[in-house]
mmCIF file of C-alpha atoms and ligand atoms in Angstrom:
data_model
loop_
_atom_site.group_PDB
_atom_site.id
_atom_site.type_symbol
_atom_site.label_atom_id
_atom_site.label_comp_id
_atom_site.label_asym_id
_atom_site.label_seq_id
_atom_site.Cartn_x
_atom_site.Cartn_y
_atom_site.Cartn_z
ATOM 1 C CA MET A 1 -7.769 152.319 -24.837
ATOM 2 C CA THR A 2 -9.753 155.587 -24.716
ATOM 3 C CA GLN A 3 -8.574 158.973 -23.513
ATOM 4 C CA ALA A 4 -9.672 162.337 -22.166
ATOM 5 C CA ALA A 5 -7.144 165.158 -21.637
ATOM 6 C CA GLY A 6 -4.493 163.840 -19.233
ATOM 7 C CA THR A 7 -6.245 160.519 -18.635
ATOM 8 C CA ILE A 8 -6.355 157.060 -20.204
ATOM 9 C CA ASP A 9 -9.036 154.466 -19.798
ATOM 10 C CA THR A 10 -6.749 151.461 -20.099
ATOM 11 C CA GLY A 11 -9.658 149.063 -20.592
ATOM 12 C CA ILE A 12 -8.653 147.101 -17.478
ATOM 13 C CA ALA A 13 -10.949 147.070 -14.430
ATOM 14 C CA SER A 14 -10.220 149.862 -11.888
ATOM 15 C CA SER A 15 -7.331 151.146 -14.000
ATOM 16 C CA ARG A 16 -8.399 154.567 -15.276
ATOM 17 C CA ALA A 17 -5.108 156.462 -15.302
ATOM 18 C CA SER A 18 -4.369 160.168 -14.714
ATOM 19 C CA LEU A 19 -1.160 160.717 -16.625
ATOM 20 C CA PRO A 20 1.876 162.582 -15.249
ATOM 21 C CA SER A 21 3.043 165.981 -16.525
ATOM 22 C CA PRO A 22 6.732 166.632 -17.189
ATOM 23 C CA PRO A 23 8.531 166.730 -13.810
ATOM 24 C CA ASN A 24 10.149 169.891 -12.421
ATOM 25 C CA TYR A 25 13.505 168.092 -12.614
ATOM 26 C CA TRP A 26 14.555 165.036 -14.568
ATOM 27 C CA SER A 27 16.936 162.426 -13.153
ATOM 28 C CA TYR A 28 19.199 159.977 -14.947
ATOM 29 C CA SER A 29 16.854 157.044 -14.329
ATOM 30 C CA SER A 30 13.650 158.884 -15.287
ATOM 31 C CA LEU A 31 15.220 160.074 -18.551
ATOM 32 C CA LYS A 32 16.369 156.544 -19.376
ATOM 33 C CA GLU A 33 12.910 155.204 -18.618
ATOM 34 C CA VAL A 34 11.039 157.689 -20.781
ATOM 35 C CA GLU A 35 13.511 157.199 -23.601
ATOM 36 C CA ALA A 36 13.124 153.392 -23.542
ATOM 37 C CA CYS A 37 9.306 153.567 -23.697
ATOM 38 C CA PRO A 38 7.397 156.814 -23.053
ATOM 39 C CA ARG A 39 4.129 154.866 -22.624
ATOM 40 C CA ARG A 40 5.638 152.679 -19.901
ATOM 41 C CA TYR A 41 7.022 155.722 -18.074
ATOM 42 C CA ALA A 42 3.589 157.381 -18.162
ATOM 43 C CA LEU A 43 1.576 154.289 -17.170
ATOM 44 C CA ALA A 44 3.978 153.398 -14.354
ATOM 45 C CA ARG A 45 3.858 156.935 -12.897
ATOM 46 C CA ALA A 46 0.203 157.770 -13.528
ATOM 47 C CA THR A 47 -2.267 157.820 -10.640
ATOM 48 C CA TYR A 48 -5.062 155.226 -10.466
ATOM 49 C CA PRO A 49 -7.766 156.666 -8.202
ATOM 50 C CA ASP A 50 -10.091 153.663 -8.688
ATOM 51 C CA LEU A 51 -7.363 151.207 -7.720
ATOM 52 C CA TRP A 52 -5.515 152.748 -4.766
ATOM 53 C CA ASP A 53 -4.245 156.045 -3.404
ATOM 54 C CA GLY A 54 -0.567 155.108 -3.754
ATOM 55 C CA ARG A 55 1.799 156.766 -6.218
ATOM 56 C CA GLY A 56 2.092 155.268 -9.701
ATOM 57 C CA TYR A 57 0.864 151.830 -10.717
ATOM 58 C CA PRO A 58 1.450 149.283 -7.927
ATOM 59 C CA SER A 59 4.727 147.510 -8.626
ATOM 60 C CA LEU A 60 5.248 143.779 -8.497
ATOM 61 C CA PRO A 61 8.269 143.524 -6.206
ATOM 62 C CA SER A 62 10.644 140.582 -6.336
ATOM 63 C CA THR A 63 12.767 139.389 -3.432
ATOM 64 C CA PRO A 64 16.096 139.911 -5.295
ATOM 65 C CA ALA A 65 15.155 143.512 -6.163
ATOM 66 C CA LEU A 66 14.084 144.210 -2.579
ATOM 67 C CA PHE A 67 17.318 142.650 -1.309
ATOM 68 C CA GLY A 68 19.311 145.122 -3.441
ATOM 69 C CA ASP A 69 17.176 147.972 -2.073
ATOM 70 C CA VAL A 70 17.845 146.833 1.500
ATOM 71 C CA VAL A 71 21.618 146.712 0.962
ATOM 72 C CA HIS A 72 21.629 150.114 -0.735
ATOM 73 C CA GLY A 73 19.321 151.663 1.861
ATOM 74 C CA ALA A 74 21.309 150.346 4.843
ATOM 75 C CA LEU A 75 24.549 151.470 3.237
ATOM 76 C CA GLU A 76 23.092 154.946 2.752
ATOM 77 C CA VAL A 77 22.150 155.174 6.437
ATOM 78 C CA VAL A 78 25.599 154.116 7.645
ATOM 79 C CA VAL A 79 27.630 156.119 5.115
ATOM 80 C CA LYS A 80 25.597 159.220 5.876
ATOM 81 C CA ALA A 81 26.141 158.853 9.628
ATOM 82 C CA LEU A 82 29.880 158.257 9.169
ATOM 83 C CA ALA A 83 30.219 161.208 6.770
ATOM 84 C CA GLU A 84 28.329 163.555 9.080
ATOM 85 C CA ALA A 85 30.495 162.457 12.001
ATOM 86 C CA GLY A 86 33.560 163.317 9.904
ATOM 87 C CA VAL A 87 35.263 159.932 10.381
ATOM 88 C CA GLU A 88 38.396 159.241 8.371
ATOM 89 C CA SER A 89 37.769 155.563 7.805
ATOM 90 C CA PRO A 90 35.137 152.915 8.568
ATOM 91 C CA GLN A 91 37.857 151.152 10.594
ATOM 92 C CA ALA A 92 38.480 154.173 12.891
ATOM 93 C CA VAL A 93 37.420 154.065 16.558
ATOM 94 C CA GLU A 94 35.001 156.950 15.878
ATOM 95 C CA ALA A 95 33.278 154.819 13.228
ATOM 96 C CA THR A 96 32.635 152.085 15.806
ATOM 97 C CA MET A 97 31.003 154.673 18.050
ATOM 98 C CA VAL A 98 28.831 155.950 15.188
ATOM 99 C CA LEU A 99 27.686 152.400 14.418
ATOM 100 C CA ARG A 100 26.963 151.786 18.087
ATOM 101 C CA ASP A 101 24.816 154.951 18.164
ATOM 102 C CA LEU A 102 22.892 153.574 15.175
ATOM 103 C CA GLY A 103 22.176 150.418 17.187
ATOM 104 C CA GLY A 104 24.703 148.253 15.317
ATOM 105 C CA LEU A 105 24.853 147.155 11.693
ATOM 106 C CA THR A 106 22.451 144.228 12.117
ATOM 107 C CA SER A 107 19.841 146.544 13.557
ATOM 108 C CA VAL A 108 20.285 149.033 10.669
ATOM 109 C CA VAL A 109 19.774 146.201 8.157
ATOM 110 C CA GLU A 110 16.767 144.798 10.031
ATOM 111 C CA GLU A 111 15.146 148.233 10.166
ATOM 112 C CA MET A 112 15.736 148.631 6.431
ATOM 113 C CA VAL A 113 14.097 145.251 5.758
ATOM 114 C CA THR A 114 11.041 146.407 7.734
ATOM 115 C CA LYS A 115 11.018 149.732 5.887
ATOM 116 C CA LYS A 116 11.174 148.072 2.452
ATOM 117 C CA LEU A 117 8.455 145.549 3.340
ATOM 118 C CA ALA A 118 6.038 148.187 4.705
ATOM 119 C CA PRO A 119 4.726 149.439 1.299
ATOM 120 C CA LEU A 120 3.804 145.864 0.329
ATOM 121 C CA GLU A 121 0.939 145.981 2.849
ATOM 122 C CA GLY A 122 -1.314 148.225 0.773
ATOM 123 C CA ASN A 123 -0.227 146.907 -2.633
ATOM 124 C CA PRO A 124 -3.363 145.664 -4.459
ATOM 125 C CA ARG A 125 -1.219 143.478 -6.741
ATOM 126 C CA LEU A 126 -0.013 141.276 -3.890
ATOM 127 C CA ASP A 127 -2.217 138.823 -2.065
ATOM 128 C CA LEU A 128 -1.482 137.814 1.510
ATOM 129 C CA ASP A 129 0.354 134.608 0.520
ATOM 130 C CA ARG A 130 2.665 136.456 -1.820
ATOM 131 C CA ARG A 131 3.374 139.208 0.717
ATOM 132 C CA ARG A 132 4.181 136.632 3.377
ATOM 133 C CA ARG A 133 6.442 134.680 1.038
ATOM 134 C CA ILE A 134 8.429 137.797 0.072
ATOM 135 C CA ALA A 135 8.698 138.888 3.729
ATOM 136 C CA ARG A 136 9.906 135.432 4.784
ATOM 137 C CA GLU A 137 12.501 135.267 1.998
ATOM 138 C CA LEU A 138 13.766 138.798 2.634
ATOM 139 C CA ARG A 139 14.077 138.389 6.397
ATOM 140 C CA ALA A 140 15.990 135.131 5.862
ATOM 141 C CA GLN A 141 18.549 137.093 3.838
ATOM 142 C CA THR A 142 19.261 139.687 6.540
ATOM 143 C CA PRO A 143 22.671 138.138 7.439
ATOM 144 C CA ASP A 144 23.705 138.188 3.739
ATOM 145 C CA ALA A 145 22.619 141.813 3.440
ATOM 146 C CA ARG A 146 24.671 142.691 6.517
ATOM 147 C CA VAL A 147 27.775 141.041 5.026
ATOM 148 C CA GLN A 148 27.280 142.917 1.766
ATOM 149 C CA VAL A 149 26.944 146.277 3.528
ATOM 150 C CA GLN A 150 30.131 145.536 5.455
ATOM 151 C CA THR A 151 31.961 144.650 2.230
ATOM 152 C CA TYR A 152 31.021 147.940 0.564
ATOM 153 C CA LEU A 153 31.887 149.876 3.712
ATOM 154 C CA SER A 154 35.320 148.298 4.059
ATOM 155 C CA ARG A 155 36.388 149.897 0.753
ATOM 156 C CA THR A 156 34.751 153.290 1.297
ATOM 157 C CA VAL A 157 37.165 156.187 1.637
ATOM 158 C CA PHE A 158 36.088 159.234 3.645
ATOM 159 C CA ALA A 159 37.678 162.648 4.082
ATOM 160 C CA PRO A 160 37.408 164.251 7.513
ATOM 161 C CA ARG A 161 35.649 167.589 7.838
ATOM 162 C CA PRO A 162 37.418 170.614 9.295
ATOM 163 C CA THR A 163 36.777 170.966 13.033
ATOM 164 C CA GLY A 164 33.617 172.956 13.776
ATOM 165 C CA SER A 165 32.042 172.543 10.317
ATOM 166 C CA SER A 166 28.303 171.973 10.453
ATOM 167 C CA SER A 167 26.585 169.186 8.605
ATOM 168 C CA MET A 168 23.677 171.563 7.943
ATOM 169 C CA ARG A 169 25.897 173.546 5.613
ATOM 170 C CA ASP A 170 26.261 170.694 3.202
ATOM 171 C CA GLY A 171 24.429 168.245 1.005
ATOM 172 C CA SER A 172 22.860 166.316 3.863
ATOM 173 C CA ALA A 173 20.431 169.210 4.281
ATOM 174 C CA ALA A 174 19.750 169.039 0.556
ATOM 175 C CA ALA A 175 19.135 165.309 0.804
ATOM 176 C CA ARG A 176 16.323 166.079 3.215
ATOM 177 C CA GLY A 177 14.979 169.179 1.465
ATOM 178 C CA GLY A 178 15.498 168.378 -2.244
ATOM 179 C CA ALA A 179 16.747 170.751 -4.928
ATOM 180 C CA SER A 180 15.730 173.956 -3.135
ATOM 181 C CA ALA A 181 17.615 173.240 0.127
ATOM 182 C CA ARG A 182 21.138 173.074 -1.294
ATOM 183 C CA ARG A 183 24.170 174.898 0.038
ATOM 184 C CA ALA A 184 27.860 174.996 -0.842
ATOM 185 C CA LEU A 185 29.569 171.678 -0.125
ATOM 186 C CA GLY A 186 32.753 172.069 1.889
ATOM 187 C CA GLU A 187 35.781 169.951 2.703
ATOM 188 C CA GLY A 188 34.874 166.397 3.775
ATOM 189 C CA SER A 189 32.588 163.558 2.700
ATOM 190 C CA HIS A 190 28.939 164.154 1.841
ATOM 191 C CA ALA A 191 26.442 161.308 1.570
ATOM 192 C CA GLU A 192 23.305 161.605 -0.591
ATOM 193 C CA ALA A 193 24.435 164.963 -1.941
ATOM 194 C CA VAL A 194 21.767 166.466 -4.198
ATOM 195 C CA LEU A 195 23.246 168.188 -7.258
ATOM 196 C CA VAL A 196 21.230 170.213 -9.749
ATOM 197 C CA ALA A 197 21.855 171.629 -13.219
ATOM 198 C CA GLU A 198 19.161 174.323 -13.178
ATOM 199 C CA GLU A 199 19.485 175.243 -16.848
ATOM 200 C CA LEU A 200 18.820 171.612 -17.818
ATOM 201 C CA ARG A 201 16.219 170.855 -15.106
ATOM 202 C CA LEU A 202 18.360 167.886 -14.192
ATOM 203 C CA LEU A 203 18.946 166.521 -10.692
ATOM 204 C CA GLY A 204 21.001 163.702 -9.175
ATOM 205 C CA ARG A 205 21.482 162.286 -5.700
ATOM 206 C CA ILE A 206 25.108 161.245 -5.247
ATOM 207 C CA ASP A 207 25.773 158.339 -2.880
ATOM 208 C CA LEU A 208 29.092 159.790 -1.687
ATOM 209 C CA LEU A 209 30.848 162.978 -2.761
ATOM 210 C CA THR A 210 34.207 163.622 -1.116
ATOM 211 C CA ILE A 211 36.105 166.908 -1.205
ATOM 212 C CA ALA A 212 39.734 166.877 -0.050
ATOM 213 C CA GLY A 213 41.472 170.143 -0.909
ATOM 214 C CA GLU A 214 40.967 170.662 -4.647
ATOM 215 C CA SER A 215 40.174 167.001 -5.245
ATOM 216 C CA VAL A 216 36.552 165.894 -5.701
ATOM 217 C CA ASP A 217 35.634 162.202 -5.838
ATOM 218 C CA ILE A 218 32.192 160.918 -6.726
ATOM 219 C CA ALA A 219 31.166 157.357 -5.828
ATOM 220 C CA ASP A 220 27.962 155.498 -6.592
ATOM 221 C CA TYR A 221 27.061 152.168 -4.954
ATOM 222 C CA LYS A 222 25.768 149.515 -7.343
ATOM 223 C CA THR A 223 24.095 146.407 -5.945
ATOM 224 C CA GLY A 224 23.529 144.756 -9.348
ATOM 225 C CA VAL A 225 25.912 143.560 -12.031
ATOM 226 C CA GLU A 226 28.073 145.906 -14.086
ATOM 227 C CA ALA A 227 26.260 147.740 -16.899
ATOM 228 C CA PRO A 228 27.355 150.426 -19.398
ATOM 229 C CA GLY A 229 24.576 152.664 -18.075
ATOM 230 C CA HIS A 230 26.476 152.984 -14.777
ATOM 231 C CA HIS A 231 29.322 154.778 -16.580
ATOM 232 C CA GLU A 232 26.817 157.032 -18.305
ATOM 233 C CA GLN A 233 25.202 157.853 -14.969
ATOM 234 C CA LEU A 234 28.523 158.769 -13.345
ATOM 235 C CA ARG A 235 29.456 160.999 -16.290
ATOM 236 C CA LEU A 236 26.119 162.744 -15.812
ATOM 237 C CA TYR A 237 26.999 163.250 -12.126
ATOM 238 C CA ALA A 238 30.264 164.912 -13.204
ATOM 239 C CA LEU A 239 28.188 167.260 -15.363
ATOM 240 C CA LEU A 240 25.858 168.036 -12.446
ATOM 241 C CA TRP A 241 28.819 168.824 -10.188
ATOM 242 C CA ASP A 242 30.278 171.093 -12.849
ATOM 243 C CA ALA A 243 26.947 172.871 -13.430
ATOM 244 C CA ASP A 244 25.716 173.220 -9.838
ATOM 245 C CA ARG A 245 26.706 176.743 -8.771
ATOM 246 C CA GLN A 246 25.144 176.397 -5.315
ATOM 247 C CA SER A 247 26.867 173.163 -4.301
ATOM 248 C CA ASN A 248 30.081 173.907 -6.181
ATOM 249 C CA PRO A 249 30.507 177.723 -6.272
ATOM 250 C CA ALA A 250 34.297 177.433 -6.748
ATOM 251 C CA ARG A 251 33.673 175.153 -9.738
ATOM 252 C CA LEU A 252 36.102 172.509 -8.502
ATOM 253 C CA ALA A 253 36.730 169.839 -11.116
ATOM 254 C CA THR A 254 35.822 166.174 -10.611
ATOM 255 C CA ALA A 255 38.971 164.128 -9.967
ATOM 256 C CA SER A 256 37.485 160.623 -9.980
ATOM 257 C CA LEU A 257 34.281 158.734 -10.682
ATOM 258 C CA THR A 258 33.809 155.332 -9.042
ATOM 259 C CA ALA A 259 31.142 152.708 -9.578
ATOM 260 C CA ALA A 260 31.361 150.646 -6.365
ATOM 261 C CA TYR A 261 30.158 147.051 -6.811
ATOM 262 C CA ARG A 262 29.872 144.440 -4.116
ATOM 263 C CA ASP A 263 33.403 143.080 -4.434
ATOM 264 C CA HIS A 264 35.251 145.577 -6.622
ATOM 265 C CA ASP A 265 35.366 149.195 -7.733
ATOM 266 C CA VAL A 266 35.389 150.399 -11.323
ATOM 267 C CA ASP A 267 37.041 153.726 -12.168
ATOM 268 C CA VAL A 268 35.064 155.559 -14.816
ATOM 269 C CA PRO A 269 37.069 158.019 -16.962
ATOM 270 C CA VAL A 270 36.295 161.602 -15.952
ATOM 271 C CA PRO A 271 34.856 163.591 -18.888
ATOM 272 C CA SER A 272 36.923 166.512 -20.197
ATOM 273 C CA SER A 273 35.330 169.972 -20.418
ATOM 274 C CA GLU A 274 34.680 169.308 -24.144
ATOM 275 C CA ASP A 275 33.005 166.006 -23.208
ATOM 276 C CA LEU A 276 30.854 167.845 -20.664
ATOM 277 C CA ASP A 277 29.802 170.403 -23.272
ATOM 278 C CA ALA A 278 28.775 167.615 -25.656
ATOM 279 C CA LEU A 279 26.927 165.824 -22.851
ATOM 280 C CA ARG A 280 25.092 169.042 -21.959
ATOM 281 C CA VAL A 281 23.905 169.417 -25.562
ATOM 282 C CA SER A 282 22.740 165.806 -25.870
ATOM 283 C CA LEU A 283 20.966 165.882 -22.479
ATOM 284 C CA SER A 284 19.224 169.113 -23.395
ATOM 285 C CA ALA A 285 17.860 167.459 -26.562
ATOM 286 C CA GLN A 286 16.893 164.338 -24.603
ATOM 287 C CA ILE A 287 14.993 166.414 -22.030
ATOM 288 C CA GLU A 288 13.205 168.311 -24.793
ATOM 289 C CA ARG A 289 12.065 165.006 -26.331
ATOM 290 C CA ALA A 290 10.977 163.648 -22.949
ATOM 291 C CA ASP A 291 8.962 166.811 -22.159
ATOM 292 C CA ALA A 292 7.311 166.675 -25.588
ATOM 293 C CA GLU A 293 6.287 163.038 -25.063
ATOM 294 C CA LEU A 294 4.630 163.789 -21.735
ATOM 295 C CA ARG A 295 2.755 166.723 -23.233
ATOM 296 C CA LEU A 296 1.201 164.422 -25.844
ATOM 297 C CA GLY A 297 -2.284 163.139 -25.015
ATOM 298 C CA VAL A 298 -0.922 159.628 -24.554
ATOM 299 C CA PRO A 299 2.861 159.069 -24.783
ATOM 300 C CA THR A 300 4.173 156.809 -27.538
ATOM 301 C CA PRO A 301 4.487 153.057 -26.895
ATOM 302 C CA LEU A 302 7.702 151.429 -28.120
ATOM 303 C CA PRO A 303 6.928 147.705 -28.094
ATOM 304 C CA SER A 304 9.867 145.329 -28.479
ATOM 305 C CA PRO A 305 10.730 142.006 -26.844
ATOM 306 C CA ALA A 306 13.457 143.683 -24.767
ATOM 307 C CA ASN A 307 11.138 146.471 -23.587
ATOM 308 C CA CYS A 308 7.978 144.487 -22.997
ATOM 309 C CA GLU A 309 9.120 141.156 -21.552
ATOM 310 C CA TRP A 310 9.493 142.522 -18.023
ATOM 311 C CA CYS A 311 7.263 145.577 -18.364
ATOM 312 C CA ALA A 312 5.246 145.822 -15.146
ATOM 313 C CA VAL A 313 2.342 147.639 -16.838
ATOM 314 C CA ARG A 314 2.076 145.543 -20.008
ATOM 315 C CA HIS A 315 -1.430 144.388 -19.120
ATOM 316 C CA LEU A 316 -2.498 148.063 -19.480
ATOM 317 C CA CYS A 317 -0.797 148.564 -22.841
ATOM 318 C CA ALA A 318 -2.922 148.034 -25.968
ATOM 319 C CA ALA A 319 0.172 148.209 -28.207
ATOM 320 C CA TYR A 320 1.650 145.206 -26.417
ATOM 321 C CA TRP A 321 -1.511 143.077 -26.720
ATOM 322 C CA GLU A 322 -1.790 143.788 -30.431
ATOM 323 C CA GLY A 323 1.430 141.790 -30.796
ATOM 324 C CA VAL A 324 0.639 138.952 -28.368
ATOM 325 C CA THR A 325 -0.091 135.833 -30.350
ATOM 326 C CA ARG A 326 -3.032 133.530 -29.752
ATOM 327 C CA GLU A 327 -1.142 130.937 -31.772
ATOM 328 C CA LEU A 328 0.475 128.776 -29.090
ATOM 329 C CA THR A 329 2.111 126.020 -31.119
ATOM 330 C CA ALA A 330 5.522 127.742 -31.094
ATOM 331 C CA ILE A 331 5.724 127.798 -27.275
ATOM 332 C CA GLY A 332 7.813 125.071 -25.667
ATOM 333 C CA ASP A 333 7.246 123.022 -22.526
ATOM 334 C CA GLY A 334 7.890 125.067 -19.368
ATOM 335 C CA GLU A 335 8.064 128.415 -21.207
ATOM 336 C CA TRP A 336 6.319 131.463 -19.738
ATOM 337 C CA PHE A 337 3.874 133.491 -21.791
ATOM 338 C CA ASP A 338 0.996 135.989 -21.621
ATOM 339 C CA TYR A 339 -2.435 135.380 -23.107
ATOM 340 C CA GLU A 340 -5.689 137.255 -23.691
ATOM 341 C CA GLY A 341 -8.988 135.419 -23.996
ATOM 342 C CA ARG A 342 -12.421 134.788 -22.548
ATOM 343 C CA ILE A 343 -12.955 132.226 -19.793
ATOM 344 C CA GLY A 344 -15.130 129.424 -21.155
ATOM 345 C CA LYS A 345 -16.744 126.509 -19.373
ATOM 346 C CA GLN A 346 -15.116 124.667 -16.495
ATOM 347 C CA ASN A 347 -13.396 121.463 -17.591
ATOM 348 C CA GLY A 348 -12.413 119.874 -14.284
ATOM 349 C CA GLN A 349 -12.141 120.885 -10.634
ATOM 350 C CA ARG A 350 -9.039 122.946 -11.417
ATOM 351 C CA SER A 351 -9.182 123.554 -15.152
ATOM 352 C CA TRP A 352 -11.069 125.929 -17.440
ATOM 353 C CA TRP A 353 -11.269 126.473 -21.165
ATOM 354 C CA VAL A 354 -10.082 129.811 -22.477
ATOM 355 C CA VAL A 355 -11.752 130.791 -25.737
ATOM 356 C CA ASP A 356 -10.974 133.288 -28.457
ATOM 357 C CA PRO A 357 -13.024 136.413 -27.497
ATOM 358 C CA GLU A 358 -14.034 136.942 -31.140
ATOM 359 C CA THR A 359 -14.727 133.410 -32.420
ATOM 360 C CA GLY A 360 -15.633 131.662 -29.158
ATOM 361 C CA ILE A 361 -13.438 128.699 -30.181
ATOM 362 C CA ASP A 362 -11.531 126.878 -27.407
ATOM 363 C CA GLN A 363 -7.879 127.960 -27.550
ATOM 364 C CA LEU A 364 -6.279 126.883 -24.317
ATOM 365 C CA LEU A 365 -6.895 124.587 -21.379
ATOM 366 C CA LEU A 366 -5.985 126.565 -18.272
ATOM 367 C CA ARG A 367 -5.057 124.631 -15.147
ATOM 368 C CA THR A 368 -4.981 126.393 -11.796
ATOM 369 C CA THR A 369 -3.457 125.638 -8.415
ATOM 370 C CA SER A 370 -6.678 126.732 -6.701
ATOM 371 C CA SER A 371 -10.261 125.568 -7.172
ATOM 372 C CA THR A 372 -11.415 129.193 -6.639
ATOM 373 C CA PRO A 373 -9.386 131.174 -9.205
ATOM 374 C CA PRO A 374 -9.855 134.958 -9.608
ATOM 375 C CA PHE A 375 -12.157 134.688 -12.654
ATOM 376 C CA ALA A 376 -15.529 133.305 -13.721
ATOM 377 C CA PRO A 377 -16.877 131.886 -16.989
ATOM 378 C CA GLY A 378 -17.567 134.732 -19.432
ATOM 379 C CA ASP A 379 -14.798 137.000 -18.101
ATOM 380 C CA HIS A 380 -12.559 138.612 -20.698
ATOM 381 C CA VAL A 381 -9.083 138.432 -19.161
ATOM 382 C CA ARG A 382 -5.434 139.198 -19.714
ATOM 383 C CA LEU A 383 -3.317 136.473 -18.134
ATOM 384 C CA LEU A 384 0.300 137.312 -17.280
ATOM 385 C CA GLY A 385 2.990 134.737 -16.618
ATOM 386 C CA LEU A 386 1.319 131.449 -17.617
ATOM 387 C CA ARG A 387 3.534 128.357 -17.826
ATOM 388 C CA TYR A 388 3.119 126.159 -20.876
ATOM 389 C CA GLU A 389 2.663 122.478 -20.068
ATOM 390 C CA LEU A 390 3.250 119.764 -22.609
ATOM 391 C CA ASP A 391 0.461 117.200 -22.313
ATOM 392 C CA PRO A 392 0.550 114.536 -25.072
ATOM 393 C CA GLU A 393 -2.998 113.484 -24.220
ATOM 394 C CA ALA A 394 -4.510 116.954 -24.596
ATOM 395 C CA HIS A 395 -5.727 118.072 -28.023
ATOM 396 C CA THR A 396 -5.321 121.795 -27.250
ATOM 397 C CA PRO A 397 -2.426 123.694 -25.653
ATOM 398 C CA VAL A 398 -2.333 123.485 -21.853
ATOM 399 C CA ALA A 399 -1.054 126.180 -19.473
ATOM 400 C CA LEU A 400 -0.741 126.524 -15.719
ATOM 401 C CA LEU A 401 -1.834 129.600 -13.771
ATOM 402 C CA THR A 402 0.923 129.564 -11.127
ATOM 403 C CA ALA A 403 1.157 131.379 -7.793
ATOM 404 C CA SER A 404 3.107 134.143 -9.535
ATOM 405 C CA SER A 405 0.743 134.506 -12.530
ATOM 406 C CA GLU A 406 -1.629 137.478 -12.631
ATOM 407 C CA VAL A 407 -5.189 137.830 -13.940
ATOM 408 C CA PHE A 408 -6.609 141.175 -15.107
ATOM 409 C CA GLN A 409 -10.215 141.742 -16.160
ATOM 410 C CA VAL A 410 -10.681 143.483 -19.514
ATOM 411 C CA VAL A 411 -13.745 145.729 -19.251
ATOM 412 C CA SER A 412 -13.455 147.540 -22.597
ATOM 413 C CA SER A 413 -11.195 147.181 -25.596
HETATM 414 S S1 SF4 B 1 4.289 146.737 -22.869
HETATM 415 FE FE1 SF4 B 1 6.023 147.446 -24.091
HETATM 416 S S2 SF4 B 1 5.189 149.091 -25.373
HETATM 417 FE FE2 SF4 B 1 3.742 148.739 -23.717
HETATM 418 S S3 SF4 B 1 4.297 150.168 -22.102
HETATM 419 FE FE3 SF4 B 1 5.355 148.265 -21.650
HETATM 420 S S4 SF4 B 1 7.360 148.502 -22.623
HETATM 421 FE FE4 SF4 B 1 6.037 150.034 -23.532
#
């Protein structure tokens, strides 16, 4: 991996990376990401002009992750419309009219499916078969997504807005315009409210913030399983609400924090003012560390099994490949693994030898599902997601390049 100021040559074909600078504002998720592995944060958010003109490294989407995005996205659309209409409850007659104006819940979910599938079109990591498979699977789950959105909605509590209040005076304008477009949030429910702690350069987008008199409730929709990080995130939202003088000029205190899961809500204890002070200090230090990492030539890699196993940019990370073993005897039948080697001679119609790039000795017999795989003899490759196959008749380890495996050409080390 070589570097010029602000760039990395990752050694993988078409993957020269222009690294990101520290952002104007940090968010909870970006801080967590950079803390877990600064190198991953930088590689995932760098630009790759030789690969595509999209933002960051192309992701490898999975149907379950996209399903969660569809549910969350559709919920956002509906909750925002209901909040702006000032309805008191999703069961109210006015709510039915709002949903009808949106074209109905099924239509909202279908539109969200289309919206989430659209970026897959230009993704250089997905071939046509994979794109079609994901699209088919996601569309088949539209009824389930609709049921999930309904379940979340049925438990959502809104507060009506005073008659004559304008939605443009609240966080919905901020949701469209970002940190600079914020205004004081008034009585009522506010979807996608953007809150900012200017002195920390910290920003959060709250799924639903409800003000009823002096009482302020913050709710965040979670489409995955419960995790301690969700509590941490909600406590950070309480800090943002406390610190945001534009959205909260009266400095109203947070009354409740709710992590809303598919079939239940979890109340998160509201931090005291002492807790908020301590949180402010620790976040300030965390942001300082994160800024310092991104100002380094190349941010630090933190390889570990937990970090690297699902890292979407591990093929670009030299630190990861230093630890990947070429010794395959410890891998069991059916296990998934990554491997770096040079493609040797063809063995059969759908099998190739993979040799050690330094010694040239056969290491692995690679079987493929296609007779025209994306490599040629002599190529130095990084292979992601191979499946080990126990073959008592073979004298060397055997692996299968499946439809979900990936092949990356190494052009320099
Ligand atoms: S492979 Fe591991 S060390 Fe490398 S960027 Fe990914 S998480 Fe970080």
